[in-house]
């Protein structure tokens, strides 16, 4: 794999891209995780050869008015005991703002919806809900961000058709996010707004280390590169005991959306 990371940039405090191609034998823990999602995996002498490849990126901007963005698109293949191969695609793109800007949220979701709609009008609502459900921090009762799209284990109608869909989603990353960055990267902000950004990043870390399937898979893969797996973590974050924002504040506004996801495109 190749990891490319930018730190202490003028616009991005920390931004990284991982391109990985991994071959090996699936660990027992990883196989157990897949079986829990309904995969029927027949091992030979307890061994399951696999290959996985994908591109992932996480961008944590300096300015609290520019949202954090994450995307990941991947392909997975497993060879079973009888030589047959199971394959599937997974991935998604999601946005994690510190403060809510409805115009940005609508732009982000509409761009992803357009990418999905080229293939099937049912995909965006299905994968938008999947995203809201997946990026849920159970112990906090809130989502990591305002969502986007997320899917996994997609293996129909055909490999080529799914691949074309995944490519459409990947091509939507720049137009869904960069206009938002350009709109806000020079906005002024206060020390209190920067503090709130640090607290929200703490939530980001909690999700990634406790729940994120990709992070957990990487940590369970023998010989994996820890620096690349933990690239998604922000450069700085903060945890304050019993912090609660004032009622009717801009900070409370984003929390309401994280607890009750919205439909941004209708």
PDB file of N, CA and C in Angstrom, residues 101-137:
ATOM      1  N   UNK A 101     -24.305  23.909   8.355  1.00  0.00           N
ATOM      2  CA  UNK A 101     -24.624  24.843   7.283  1.00  0.00           C
ATOM      3  C   UNK A 101     -25.530  24.076   6.322  1.00  0.00           C
ATOM      4  N   UNK A 102     -26.802  24.454   6.286  1.00  0.00           N
ATOM      5  CA  UNK A 102     -27.784  23.676   5.519  1.00  0.00           C
ATOM      6  C   UNK A 102     -27.466  23.664   4.030  1.00  0.00           C
ATOM      7  N   UNK A 103     -26.981  24.798   3.514  1.00  0.00           N
ATOM      8  CA  UNK A 103     -26.636  24.875   2.087  1.00  0.00           C
ATOM      9  C   UNK A 103     -25.544  23.856   1.745  1.00  0.00           C
ATOM     10  N   UNK A 104     -24.555  23.736   2.620  1.00  0.00           N
ATOM     11  CA  UNK A 104     -23.473  22.766   2.395  1.00  0.00           C
ATOM     12  C   UNK A 104     -24.011  21.340   2.454  1.00  0.00           C
ATOM     13  N   UNK A 105     -24.868  21.077   3.438  1.00  0.00           N
ATOM     14  CA  UNK A 105     -25.424  19.728   3.608  1.00  0.00           C
ATOM     15  C   UNK A 105     -26.236  19.317   2.382  1.00  0.00           C
ATOM     16  N   UNK A 106     -27.047  20.232   1.870  1.00  0.00           N
ATOM     17  CA  UNK A 106     -27.871  19.941   0.689  1.00  0.00           C
ATOM     18  C   UNK A 106     -26.977  19.696  -0.529  1.00  0.00           C
ATOM     19  N   UNK A 107     -25.974  20.548  -0.722  1.00  0.00           N
ATOM     20  CA  UNK A 107     -25.056  20.374  -1.853  1.00  0.00           C
ATOM     21  C   UNK A 107     -24.371  19.005  -1.793  1.00  0.00           C
ATOM     22  N   UNK A 108     -23.865  18.651  -0.610  1.00  0.00           N
ATOM     23  CA  UNK A 108     -23.146  17.388  -0.442  1.00  0.00           C
ATOM     24  C   UNK A 108     -24.044  16.198  -0.789  1.00  0.00           C
ATOM     25  N   UNK A 109     -25.238  16.171  -0.210  1.00  0.00           N
ATOM     26  CA  UNK A 109     -26.137  15.044  -0.432  1.00  0.00           C
ATOM     27  C   UNK A 109     -26.684  15.004  -1.855  1.00  0.00           C
ATOM     28  N   UNK A 110     -26.980  16.157  -2.423  1.00  0.00           N
ATOM     29  CA  UNK A 110     -27.502  16.170  -3.802  1.00  0.00           C
ATOM     30  C   UNK A 110     -26.473  15.636  -4.794  1.00  0.00           C
ATOM     31  N   UNK A 111     -25.198  15.987  -4.576  1.00  0.00           N
ATOM     32  CA  UNK A 111     -24.142  15.520  -5.480  1.00  0.00           C
ATOM     33  C   UNK A 111     -24.011  14.003  -5.406  1.00  0.00           C
ATOM     34  N   UNK A 112     -24.096  13.453  -4.200  1.00  0.00           N
ATOM     35  CA  UNK A 112     -24.021  11.996  -4.059  1.00  0.00           C
ATOM     36  C   UNK A 112     -25.265  11.318  -4.627  1.00  0.00           C
ATOM     37  N   UNK A 113     -26.419  11.960  -4.437  1.00  0.00           N
ATOM     38  CA  UNK A 113     -27.664  11.399  -4.991  1.00  0.00           C
ATOM     39  C   UNK A 113     -27.596  11.321  -6.516  1.00  0.00           C
ATOM     40  N   UNK A 114     -27.063  12.363  -7.141  1.00  0.00           N
ATOM     41  CA  UNK A 114     -26.937  12.369  -8.607  1.00  0.00           C
ATOM     42  C   UNK A 114     -26.047  11.218  -9.080  1.00  0.00           C
ATOM     43  N   UNK A 115     -24.973  10.948  -8.341  1.00  0.00           N
ATOM     44  CA  UNK A 115     -24.078   9.845  -8.713  1.00  0.00           C
ATOM     45  C   UNK A 115     -24.803   8.500  -8.610  1.00  0.00           C
ATOM     46  N   UNK A 116     -25.609   8.340  -7.559  1.00  0.00           N
ATOM     47  CA  UNK A 116     -26.364   7.093  -7.367  1.00  0.00           C
ATOM     48  C   UNK A 116     -27.480   6.947  -8.397  1.00  0.00           C
ATOM     49  N   UNK A 117     -28.171   8.060  -8.675  1.00  0.00           N
ATOM     50  CA  UNK A 117     -29.339   8.031  -9.556  1.00  0.00           C
ATOM     51  C   UNK A 117     -28.999   7.606 -10.988  1.00  0.00           C
ATOM     52  N   UNK A 118     -27.746   7.797 -11.396  1.00  0.00           N
ATOM     53  CA  UNK A 118     -27.332   7.357 -12.740  1.00  0.00           C
ATOM     54  C   UNK A 118     -27.483   5.846 -12.900  1.00  0.00           C
ATOM     55  N   UNK A 119     -27.491   5.135 -11.789  1.00  0.00           N
ATOM     56  CA  UNK A 119     -27.505   3.670 -11.826  1.00  0.00           C
ATOM     57  C   UNK A 119     -28.833   3.082 -11.384  1.00  0.00           C
ATOM     58  N   UNK A 120     -29.442   3.657 -10.334  1.00  0.00           N
ATOM     59  CA  UNK A 120     -30.725   3.152  -9.845  1.00  0.00           C
ATOM     60  C   UNK A 120     -31.264   4.166  -8.842  1.00  0.00           C
ATOM     61  N   UNK A 121     -32.494   4.609  -9.030  1.00  0.00           N
ATOM     62  CA  UNK A 121     -33.085   5.623  -8.153  1.00  0.00           C
ATOM     63  C   UNK A 121     -33.289   5.120  -6.720  1.00  0.00           C
ATOM     64  N   UNK A 122     -33.232   3.804  -6.519  1.00  0.00           N
ATOM     65  CA  UNK A 122     -33.427   3.254  -5.173  1.00  0.00           C
ATOM     66  C   UNK A 122     -32.147   3.315  -4.333  1.00  0.00           C
ATOM     67  N   UNK A 123     -31.005   3.531  -4.981  1.00  0.00           N
ATOM     68  CA  UNK A 123     -29.726   3.398  -4.274  1.00  0.00           C
ATOM     69  C   UNK A 123     -29.489   4.504  -3.249  1.00  0.00           C
ATOM     70  N   UNK A 124     -29.714   5.767  -3.626  1.00  0.00           N
ATOM     71  CA  UNK A 124     -29.400   6.854  -2.696  1.00  0.00           C
ATOM     72  C   UNK A 124     -30.185   6.743  -1.382  1.00  0.00           C
ATOM     73  N   UNK A 125     -31.530   6.609  -1.413  1.00  0.00           N
ATOM     74  CA  UNK A 125     -32.233   6.521  -0.123  1.00  0.00           C
ATOM     75  C   UNK A 125     -31.791   5.315   0.710  1.00  0.00           C
ATOM     76  N   UNK A 126     -31.513   4.204   0.033  1.00  0.00           N
ATOM     77  CA  UNK A 126     -31.081   2.997   0.742  1.00  0.00           C
ATOM     78  C   UNK A 126     -29.716   3.209   1.402  1.00  0.00           C
ATOM     79  N   UNK A 127     -28.770   3.782   0.642  1.00  0.00           N
ATOM     80  CA  UNK A 127     -27.403   3.929   1.146  1.00  0.00           C
ATOM     81  C   UNK A 127     -27.247   5.145   2.054  1.00  0.00           C
ATOM     82  N   UNK A 128     -28.153   6.108   1.929  1.00  0.00           N
ATOM     83  CA  UNK A 128     -28.161   7.250   2.854  1.00  0.00           C
ATOM     84  C   UNK A 128     -28.571   6.758   4.245  1.00  0.00           C
ATOM     85  N   UNK A 129     -29.619   5.934   4.300  1.00  0.00           N
ATOM     86  CA  UNK A 129     -30.065   5.382   5.591  1.00  0.00           C
ATOM     87  C   UNK A 129     -28.981   4.473   6.181  1.00  0.00           C
ATOM     88  N   UNK A 130     -28.353   3.672   5.330  1.00  0.00           N
ATOM     89  CA  UNK A 130     -27.296   2.764   5.777  1.00  0.00           C
ATOM     90  C   UNK A 130     -26.162   3.582   6.408  1.00  0.00           C
ATOM     91  N   UNK A 131     -25.853   4.714   5.798  1.00  0.00           N
ATOM     92  CA  UNK A 131     -24.800   5.597   6.311  1.00  0.00           C
ATOM     93  C   UNK A 131     -25.180   6.153   7.686  1.00  0.00           C
ATOM     94  N   UNK A 132     -26.403   6.637   7.813  1.00  0.00           N
ATOM     95  CA  UNK A 132     -26.869   7.162   9.106  1.00  0.00           C
ATOM     96  C   UNK A 132     -26.816   6.089  10.195  1.00  0.00           C
ATOM     97  N   UNK A 133     -27.157   4.855   9.813  1.00  0.00           N
ATOM     98  CA  UNK A 133     -27.159   3.757  10.787  1.00  0.00           C
ATOM     99  C   UNK A 133     -25.738   3.301  11.127  1.00  0.00           C
ATOM    100  N   UNK A 134     -24.859   3.307  10.118  1.00  0.00           N
ATOM    101  CA  UNK A 134     -23.498   2.797  10.334  1.00  0.00           C
ATOM    102  C   UNK A 134     -22.670   3.744  11.207  1.00  0.00           C
ATOM    103  N   UNK A 135     -22.692   5.033  10.888  1.00  0.00           N
ATOM    104  CA  UNK A 135     -21.857   5.988  11.628  1.00  0.00           C
ATOM    105  C   UNK A 135     -22.554   6.467  12.906  1.00  0.00           C
ATOM    106  N   UNK A 136     -23.027   5.505  13.674  1.00  0.00           N
ATOM    107  CA  UNK A 136     -23.760   5.794  14.901  1.00  0.00           C
ATOM    108  C   UNK A 136     -22.887   5.474  16.104  1.00  0.00           C
ATOM    109  N   UNK A 137     -22.683   6.469  16.968  1.00  0.00           N
ATOM    110  CA  UNK A 137     -21.890   6.270  18.177  1.00  0.00           C
ATOM    111  C   UNK A 137     -22.881   5.886  19.280  1.00  0.00           C
TER     112      UNK A 137
END
